CSV table of C-alpha atoms in Angstrom, one decimal:
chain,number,residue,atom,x,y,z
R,1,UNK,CA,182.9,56.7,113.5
R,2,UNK,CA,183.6,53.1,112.2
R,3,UNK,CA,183.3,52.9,108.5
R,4,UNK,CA,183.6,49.6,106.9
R,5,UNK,CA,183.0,48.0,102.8
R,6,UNK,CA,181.4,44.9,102.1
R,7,UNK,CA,182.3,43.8,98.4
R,8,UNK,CA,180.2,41.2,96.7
R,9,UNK,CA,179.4,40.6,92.8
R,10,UNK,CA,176.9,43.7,92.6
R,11,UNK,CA,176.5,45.4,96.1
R,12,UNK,CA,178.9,47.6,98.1
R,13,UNK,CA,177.4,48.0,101.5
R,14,UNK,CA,178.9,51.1,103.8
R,15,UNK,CA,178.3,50.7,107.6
R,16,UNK,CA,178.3,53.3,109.8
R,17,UNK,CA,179.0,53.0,114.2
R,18,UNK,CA,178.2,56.0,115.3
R,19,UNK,CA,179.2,56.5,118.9
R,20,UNK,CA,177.5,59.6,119.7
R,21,UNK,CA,174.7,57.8,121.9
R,22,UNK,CA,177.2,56.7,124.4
R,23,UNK,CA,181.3,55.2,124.7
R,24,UNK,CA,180.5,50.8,124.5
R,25,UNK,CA,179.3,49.4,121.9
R,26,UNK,CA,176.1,48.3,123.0
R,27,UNK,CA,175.0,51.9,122.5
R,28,UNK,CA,176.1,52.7,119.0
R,29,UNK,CA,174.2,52.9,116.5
R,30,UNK,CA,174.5,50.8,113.2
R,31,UNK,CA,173.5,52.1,109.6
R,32,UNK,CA,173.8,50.4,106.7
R,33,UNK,CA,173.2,51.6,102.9
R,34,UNK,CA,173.1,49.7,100.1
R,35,UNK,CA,175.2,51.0,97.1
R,36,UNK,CA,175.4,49.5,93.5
R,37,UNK,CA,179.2,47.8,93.0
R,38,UNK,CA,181.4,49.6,90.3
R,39,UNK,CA,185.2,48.1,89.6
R,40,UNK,CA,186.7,51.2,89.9
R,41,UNK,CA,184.7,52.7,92.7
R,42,UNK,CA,186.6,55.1,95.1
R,43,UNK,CA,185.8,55.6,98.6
R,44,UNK,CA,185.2,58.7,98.5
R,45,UNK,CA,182.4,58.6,95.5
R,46,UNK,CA,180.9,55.4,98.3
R,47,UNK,CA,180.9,58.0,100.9
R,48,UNK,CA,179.2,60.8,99.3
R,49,UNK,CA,176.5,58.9,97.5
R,50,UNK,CA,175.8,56.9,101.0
R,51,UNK,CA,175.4,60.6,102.5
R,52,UNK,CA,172.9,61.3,99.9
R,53,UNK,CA,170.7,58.0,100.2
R,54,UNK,CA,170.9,58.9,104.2
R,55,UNK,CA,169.6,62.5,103.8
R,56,UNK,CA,167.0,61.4,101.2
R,57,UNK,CA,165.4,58.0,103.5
R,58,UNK,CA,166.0,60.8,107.1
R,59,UNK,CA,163.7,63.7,104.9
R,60,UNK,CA,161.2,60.9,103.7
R,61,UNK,CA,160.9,59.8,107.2
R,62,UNK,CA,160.3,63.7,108.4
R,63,UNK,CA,158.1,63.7,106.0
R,64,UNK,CA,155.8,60.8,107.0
R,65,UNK,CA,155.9,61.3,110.6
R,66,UNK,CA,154.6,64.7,110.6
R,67,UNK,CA,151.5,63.9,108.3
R,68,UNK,CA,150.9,61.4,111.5
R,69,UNK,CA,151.5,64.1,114.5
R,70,UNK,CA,148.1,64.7,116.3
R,71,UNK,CA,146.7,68.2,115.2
R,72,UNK,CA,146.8,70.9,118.3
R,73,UNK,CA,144.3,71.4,120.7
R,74,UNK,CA,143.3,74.7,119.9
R,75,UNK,CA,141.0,74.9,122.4
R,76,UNK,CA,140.1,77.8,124.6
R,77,UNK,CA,139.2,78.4,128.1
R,78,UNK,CA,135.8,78.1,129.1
R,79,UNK,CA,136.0,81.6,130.9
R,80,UNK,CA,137.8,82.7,127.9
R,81,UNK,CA,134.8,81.6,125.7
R,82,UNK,CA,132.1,83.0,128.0
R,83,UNK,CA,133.5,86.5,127.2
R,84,UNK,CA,132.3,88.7,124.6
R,85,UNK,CA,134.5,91.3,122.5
R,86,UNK,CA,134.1,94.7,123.8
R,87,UNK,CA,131.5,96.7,121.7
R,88,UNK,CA,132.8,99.7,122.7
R,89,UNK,CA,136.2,99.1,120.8
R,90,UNK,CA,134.4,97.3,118.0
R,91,UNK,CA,132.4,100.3,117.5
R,92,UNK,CA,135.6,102.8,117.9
R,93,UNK,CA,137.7,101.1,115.5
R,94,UNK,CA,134.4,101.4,112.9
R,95,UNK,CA,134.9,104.5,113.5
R,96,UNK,CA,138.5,105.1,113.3
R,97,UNK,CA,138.4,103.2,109.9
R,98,UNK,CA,135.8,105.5,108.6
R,99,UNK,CA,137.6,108.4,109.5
R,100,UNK,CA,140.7,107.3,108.0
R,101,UNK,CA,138.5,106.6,104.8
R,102,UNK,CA,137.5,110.4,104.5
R,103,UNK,CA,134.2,109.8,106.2
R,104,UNK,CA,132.7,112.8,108.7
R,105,UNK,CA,132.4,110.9,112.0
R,106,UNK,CA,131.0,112.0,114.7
R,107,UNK,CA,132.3,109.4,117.8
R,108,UNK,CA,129.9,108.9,120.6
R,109,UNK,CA,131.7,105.4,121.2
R,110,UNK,CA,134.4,106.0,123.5
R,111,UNK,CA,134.3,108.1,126.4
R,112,UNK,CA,136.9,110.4,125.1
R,113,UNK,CA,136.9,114.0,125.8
R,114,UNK,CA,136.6,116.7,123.2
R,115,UNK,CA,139.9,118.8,124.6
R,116,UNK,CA,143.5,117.8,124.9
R,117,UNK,CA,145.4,117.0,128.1
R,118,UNK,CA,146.2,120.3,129.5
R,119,UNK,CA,149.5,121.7,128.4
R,120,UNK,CA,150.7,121.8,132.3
R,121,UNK,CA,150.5,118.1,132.5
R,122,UNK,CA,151.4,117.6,129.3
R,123,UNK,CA,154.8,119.2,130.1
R,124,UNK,CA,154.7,117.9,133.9
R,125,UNK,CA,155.0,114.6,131.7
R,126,UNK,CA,157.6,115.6,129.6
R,127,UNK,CA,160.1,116.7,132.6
R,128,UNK,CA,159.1,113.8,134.3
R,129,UNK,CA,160.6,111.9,131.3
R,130,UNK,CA,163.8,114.2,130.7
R,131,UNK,CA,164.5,114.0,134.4
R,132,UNK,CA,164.9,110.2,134.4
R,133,UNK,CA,161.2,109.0,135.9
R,134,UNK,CA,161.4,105.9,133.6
R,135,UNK,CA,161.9,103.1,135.6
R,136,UNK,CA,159.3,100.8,137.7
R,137,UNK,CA,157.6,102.7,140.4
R,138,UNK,CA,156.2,100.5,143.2
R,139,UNK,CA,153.7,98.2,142.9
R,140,UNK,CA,150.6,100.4,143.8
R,141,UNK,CA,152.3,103.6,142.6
R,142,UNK,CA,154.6,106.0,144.0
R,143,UNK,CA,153.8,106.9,147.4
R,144,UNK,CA,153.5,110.6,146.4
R,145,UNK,CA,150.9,110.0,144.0
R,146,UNK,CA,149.0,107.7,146.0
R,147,UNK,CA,149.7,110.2,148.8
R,148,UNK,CA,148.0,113.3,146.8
R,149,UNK,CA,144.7,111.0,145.5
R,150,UNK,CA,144.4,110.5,149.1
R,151,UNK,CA,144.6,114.5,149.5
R,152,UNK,CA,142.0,115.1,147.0
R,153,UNK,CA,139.7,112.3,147.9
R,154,UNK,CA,139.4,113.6,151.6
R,155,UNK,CA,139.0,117.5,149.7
R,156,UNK,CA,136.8,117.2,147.1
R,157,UNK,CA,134.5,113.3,148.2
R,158,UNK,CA,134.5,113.5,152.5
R,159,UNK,CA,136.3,110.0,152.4
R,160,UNK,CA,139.5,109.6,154.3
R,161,UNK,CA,142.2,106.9,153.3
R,162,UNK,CA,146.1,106.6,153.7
R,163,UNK,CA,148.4,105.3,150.9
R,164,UNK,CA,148.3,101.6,151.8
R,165,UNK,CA,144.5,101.8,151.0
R,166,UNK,CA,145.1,103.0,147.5
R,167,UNK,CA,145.9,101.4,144.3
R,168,UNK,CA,147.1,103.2,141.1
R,169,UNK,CA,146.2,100.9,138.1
R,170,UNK,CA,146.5,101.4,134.4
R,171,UNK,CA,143.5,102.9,134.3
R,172,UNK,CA,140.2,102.8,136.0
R,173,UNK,CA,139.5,100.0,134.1
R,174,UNK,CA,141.9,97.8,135.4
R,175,UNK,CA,141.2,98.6,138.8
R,176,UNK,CA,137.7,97.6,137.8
R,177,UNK,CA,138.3,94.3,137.0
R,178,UNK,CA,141.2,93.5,139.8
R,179,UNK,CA,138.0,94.6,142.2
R,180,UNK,CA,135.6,92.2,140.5
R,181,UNK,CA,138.5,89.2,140.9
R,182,UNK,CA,139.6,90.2,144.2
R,183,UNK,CA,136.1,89.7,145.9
R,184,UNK,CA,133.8,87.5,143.5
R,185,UNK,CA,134.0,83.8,144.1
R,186,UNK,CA,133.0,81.5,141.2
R,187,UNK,CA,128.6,81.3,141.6
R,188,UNK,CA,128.4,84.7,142.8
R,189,UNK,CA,126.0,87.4,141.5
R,190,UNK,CA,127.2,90.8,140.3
R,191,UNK,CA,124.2,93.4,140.3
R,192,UNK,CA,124.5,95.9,137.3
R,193,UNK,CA,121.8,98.3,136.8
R,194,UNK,CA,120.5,98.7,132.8
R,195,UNK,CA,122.1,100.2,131.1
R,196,UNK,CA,125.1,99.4,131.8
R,197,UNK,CA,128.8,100.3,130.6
R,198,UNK,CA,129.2,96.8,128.4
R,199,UNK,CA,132.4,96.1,130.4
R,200,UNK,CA,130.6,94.9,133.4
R,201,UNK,CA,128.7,91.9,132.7
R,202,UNK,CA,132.2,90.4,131.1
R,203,UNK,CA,134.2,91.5,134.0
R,204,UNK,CA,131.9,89.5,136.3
R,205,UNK,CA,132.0,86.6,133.5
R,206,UNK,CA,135.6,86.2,133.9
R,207,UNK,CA,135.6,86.1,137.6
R,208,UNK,CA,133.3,83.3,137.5
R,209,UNK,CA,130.7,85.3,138.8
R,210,UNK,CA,126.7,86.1,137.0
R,211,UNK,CA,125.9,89.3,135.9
R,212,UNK,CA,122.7,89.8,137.1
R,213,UNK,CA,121.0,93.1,135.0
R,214,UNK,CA,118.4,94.7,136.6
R,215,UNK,CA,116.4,97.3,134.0
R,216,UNK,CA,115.7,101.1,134.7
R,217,UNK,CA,113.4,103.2,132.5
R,218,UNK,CA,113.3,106.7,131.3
R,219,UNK,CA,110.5,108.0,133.3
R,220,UNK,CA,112.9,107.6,136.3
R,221,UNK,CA,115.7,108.9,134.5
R,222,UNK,CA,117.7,105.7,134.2
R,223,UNK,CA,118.0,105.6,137.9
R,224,UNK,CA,117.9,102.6,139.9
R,225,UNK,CA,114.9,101.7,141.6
R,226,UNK,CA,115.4,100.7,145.4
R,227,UNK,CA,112.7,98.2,145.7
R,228,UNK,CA,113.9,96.2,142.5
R,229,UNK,CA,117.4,96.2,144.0
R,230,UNK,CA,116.1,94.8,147.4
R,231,UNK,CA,113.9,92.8,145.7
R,232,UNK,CA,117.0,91.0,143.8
R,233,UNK,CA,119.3,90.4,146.1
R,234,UNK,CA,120.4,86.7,146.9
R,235,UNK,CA,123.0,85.2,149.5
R,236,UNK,CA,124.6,84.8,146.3
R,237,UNK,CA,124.9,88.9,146.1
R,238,UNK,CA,128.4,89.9,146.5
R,239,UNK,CA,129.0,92.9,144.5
R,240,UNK,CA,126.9,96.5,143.2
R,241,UNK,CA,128.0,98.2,140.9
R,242,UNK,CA,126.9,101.6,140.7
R,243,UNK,CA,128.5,104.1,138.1
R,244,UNK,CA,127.3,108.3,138.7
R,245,UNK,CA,127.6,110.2,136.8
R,246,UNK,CA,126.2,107.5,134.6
R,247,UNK,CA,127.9,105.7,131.4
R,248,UNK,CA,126.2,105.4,129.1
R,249,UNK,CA,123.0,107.5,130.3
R,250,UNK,CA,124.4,110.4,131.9
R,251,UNK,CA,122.4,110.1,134.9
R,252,UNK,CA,123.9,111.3,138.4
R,253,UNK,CA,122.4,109.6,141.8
R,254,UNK,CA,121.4,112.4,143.9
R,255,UNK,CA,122.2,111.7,147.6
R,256,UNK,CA,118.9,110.7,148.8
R,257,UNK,CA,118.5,108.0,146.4
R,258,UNK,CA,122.0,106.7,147.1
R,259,UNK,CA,121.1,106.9,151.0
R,260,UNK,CA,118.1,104.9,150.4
R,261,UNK,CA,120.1,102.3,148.3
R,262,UNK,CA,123.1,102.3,151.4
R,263,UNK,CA,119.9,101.1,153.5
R,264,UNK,CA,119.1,98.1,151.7
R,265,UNK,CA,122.6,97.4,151.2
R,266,UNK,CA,123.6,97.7,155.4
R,267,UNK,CA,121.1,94.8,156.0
R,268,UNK,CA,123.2,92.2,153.4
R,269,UNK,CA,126.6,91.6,155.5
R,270,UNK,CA,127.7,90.0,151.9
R,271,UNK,CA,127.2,92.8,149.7
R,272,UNK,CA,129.7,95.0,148.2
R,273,UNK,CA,129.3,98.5,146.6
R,274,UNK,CA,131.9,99.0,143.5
R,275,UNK,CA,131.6,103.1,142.9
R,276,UNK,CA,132.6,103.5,139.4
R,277,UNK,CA,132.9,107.6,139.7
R,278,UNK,CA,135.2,108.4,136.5
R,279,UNK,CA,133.0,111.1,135.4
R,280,UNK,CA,132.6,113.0,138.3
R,281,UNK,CA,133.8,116.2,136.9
R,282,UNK,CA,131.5,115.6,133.7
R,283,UNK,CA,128.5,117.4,135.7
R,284,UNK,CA,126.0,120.0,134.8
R,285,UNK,CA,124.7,122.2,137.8
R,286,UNK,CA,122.2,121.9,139.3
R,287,UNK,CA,122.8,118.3,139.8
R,288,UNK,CA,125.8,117.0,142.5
R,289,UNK,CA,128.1,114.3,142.9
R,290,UNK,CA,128.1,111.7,146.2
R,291,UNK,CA,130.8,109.4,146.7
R,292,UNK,CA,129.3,106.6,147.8
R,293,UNK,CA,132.0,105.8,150.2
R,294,UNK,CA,131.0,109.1,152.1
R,295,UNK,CA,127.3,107.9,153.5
R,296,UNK,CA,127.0,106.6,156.8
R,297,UNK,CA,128.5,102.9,157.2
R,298,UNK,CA,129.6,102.8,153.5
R,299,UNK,CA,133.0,103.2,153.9
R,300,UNK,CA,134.0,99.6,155.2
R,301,UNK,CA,132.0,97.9,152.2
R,302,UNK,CA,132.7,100.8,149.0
R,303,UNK,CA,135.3,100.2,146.4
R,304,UNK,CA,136.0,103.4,145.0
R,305,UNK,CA,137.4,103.6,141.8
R,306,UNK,CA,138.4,107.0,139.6
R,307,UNK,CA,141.2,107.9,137.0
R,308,UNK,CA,142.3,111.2,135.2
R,309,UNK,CA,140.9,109.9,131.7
R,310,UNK,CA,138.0,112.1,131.8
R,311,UNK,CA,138.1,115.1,133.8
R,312,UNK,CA,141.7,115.7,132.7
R,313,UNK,CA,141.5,113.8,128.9
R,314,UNK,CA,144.0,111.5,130.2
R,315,UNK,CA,142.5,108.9,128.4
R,316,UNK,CA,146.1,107.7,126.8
R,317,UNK,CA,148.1,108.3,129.5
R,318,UNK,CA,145.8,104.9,131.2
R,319,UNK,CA,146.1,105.7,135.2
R,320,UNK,CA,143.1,105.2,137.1
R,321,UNK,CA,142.4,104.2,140.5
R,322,UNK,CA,141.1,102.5,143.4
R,323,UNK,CA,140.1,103.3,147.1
R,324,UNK,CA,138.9,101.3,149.6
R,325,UNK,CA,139.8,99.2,153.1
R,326,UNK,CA,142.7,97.9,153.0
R,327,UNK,CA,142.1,94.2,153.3
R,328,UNK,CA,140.2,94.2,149.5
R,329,UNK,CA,143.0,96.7,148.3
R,330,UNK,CA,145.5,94.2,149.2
R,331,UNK,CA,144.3,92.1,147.1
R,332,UNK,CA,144.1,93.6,144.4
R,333,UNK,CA,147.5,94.8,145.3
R,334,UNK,CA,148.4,91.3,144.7
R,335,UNK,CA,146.5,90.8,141.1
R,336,UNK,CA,148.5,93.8,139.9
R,337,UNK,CA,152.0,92.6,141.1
R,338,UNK,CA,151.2,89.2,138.7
């Protein structure tokens, strides 16, 4: 750095070449402060006072530039904006609050089971933790858990798959909502019957699809009626979701209305069945679960999707599933991997 004085009867100038911008000259940069002139005026006292005049006119120009920066876009995503808050959370956290408050609460929010994990998974969990299972399993989940869903989907529902057609997700809801993006193109129509778990309609919002709600009453026990169904559908249909046992209504489809529904369904090469059959063990005799999946010609258009949150209270542990031909669980092989 070049440093040079200027003397005259009352101004002492101190110029500064700084040569950090580059080695010529024609780069350097020149600054020049204007200091009163003192007889006896050392260079030193020149030097730090000239520091002090820079710092003061650099922090006034910080200062005024950033009362002129542009404000940020704070803007949100249209798809973003089109989705509501869950109320099922909104509701549970009321809850929680009130509970932590001293307040007797009884919570019929959350579908959380009134008994703890059993203490032979519980500790199946804790080995699998002391024994070193900590790390990333594959992509769709180990092969030996994928392999045993496979077991007890052939035992306990009549539908046959191998590991490559089954996803493990953190939780069923997840795989819910890799379904709805894996198959839904922006304009398409999601049939949900009413009511309706809240999650669906905002699922089907943020895959740029329309929720489109189709009512059930109480005289037919919540239970979707055939003829409205057939009655709705659009070449814009691409995706049914049916949830039996039922949340919120606790209604299970007996087979001869599902059969019925499979019918109308077979004659729409578009449509798409999403199974939502999380509460399958929830179940009061005499009434029986049906997979879906299971009725004639269902299999190569059902998306079956369970977890261990409710039969097993698993609800923290979040691992659910998905079933289904291996082209759709593909993709949403691929969501999960991103």
């Amino acid at each position: 750095m070049a440093i040079s004085l200027h003397n005259s009867t009352n101004i002492s100038r101190v110029g500064f070449a700084s040569p950090f911008l580059g080695s010529n000259s024609a780069s350097k940069v020149s600054i020049s402060v204007s200091l009163p002139s003192f007889s006896n005026l050392s260079f030193k006292s020149v030097e730090t006072s000239s520091q002090q005049l820079y710092r003061i006119n650099a922090m006034s120009k910080a200062e005024s530039s950033s009362s002129d920066q542009v404000k940020v876009d704070i803007s949100l995503s249209p798809r973003v904006n089109s989705v509501k808050p869950s109320k099922t959370v909104a509701i549970t956290d009321h809850a929680t609050a009130l509970a932590q408050a001293g307040v007797p609460v009884i919570r019929l929010a959350a579908g959380e089971p009134d008994f703890d994990t059993p203490a032979i998974i519980a500790e199946a969990g804790i080995n699998a933790i002391r024994e070193g299972y900590t790390r990333y399993s594959p992509n769709a989940g180990t092969l030996e858990l994928r392999t045993a869903i496979c077991h007890k989907l052939k035992e306990e529902n009549g539908i046959s798959y191998t590991p490559d057609q089954i996803v493990v997700s953190n939780g069923a809801k997840q795989s819910i909502l890799q379904a709805v993006l894996a198959v839904c193109s922006p304009g398409d129509e999601v049939i949900i019957p009413a009511p309706y778990w809240v999650s669906y309609p905002e699922m089907a919002r943020l895959a740029d699809a329309t929720p489109v709600i189709l009512p059930t009453l109480i005289s037919d026990n919540f239970l979707l009626d055939p003829e409205l169904l057939e009655s709705n559908i659009t070449e814009k249909s691409r995706l049914l979701i049916l949830c039996s046992p039922s949340n919120p209504t606790g209604s299970v489809y007996p087979k001869k209305l599902l059969e019925k529904i499979a019918e109308i369904v077979a004659k729409h090469p578009r449509l798409l069945v999403l199974s939502d059959e999380i509460y399958e063990h929830i179940i009061y005799a005499p009434a029986a679960h049906t997979s879906f999946a299971s009725l004639p010609g269902m299999w190569e258009r059902t998306l079956t999707v369970n977890g261990f949150s409710k039969a097993f209270a698993m609800t923290g542990w979040r691992l659910g599933y998905i079933a289904g031909p291996k082209n759709f669980i593909a993709a949403c092989n691929k969501i999960q991997s991103q």
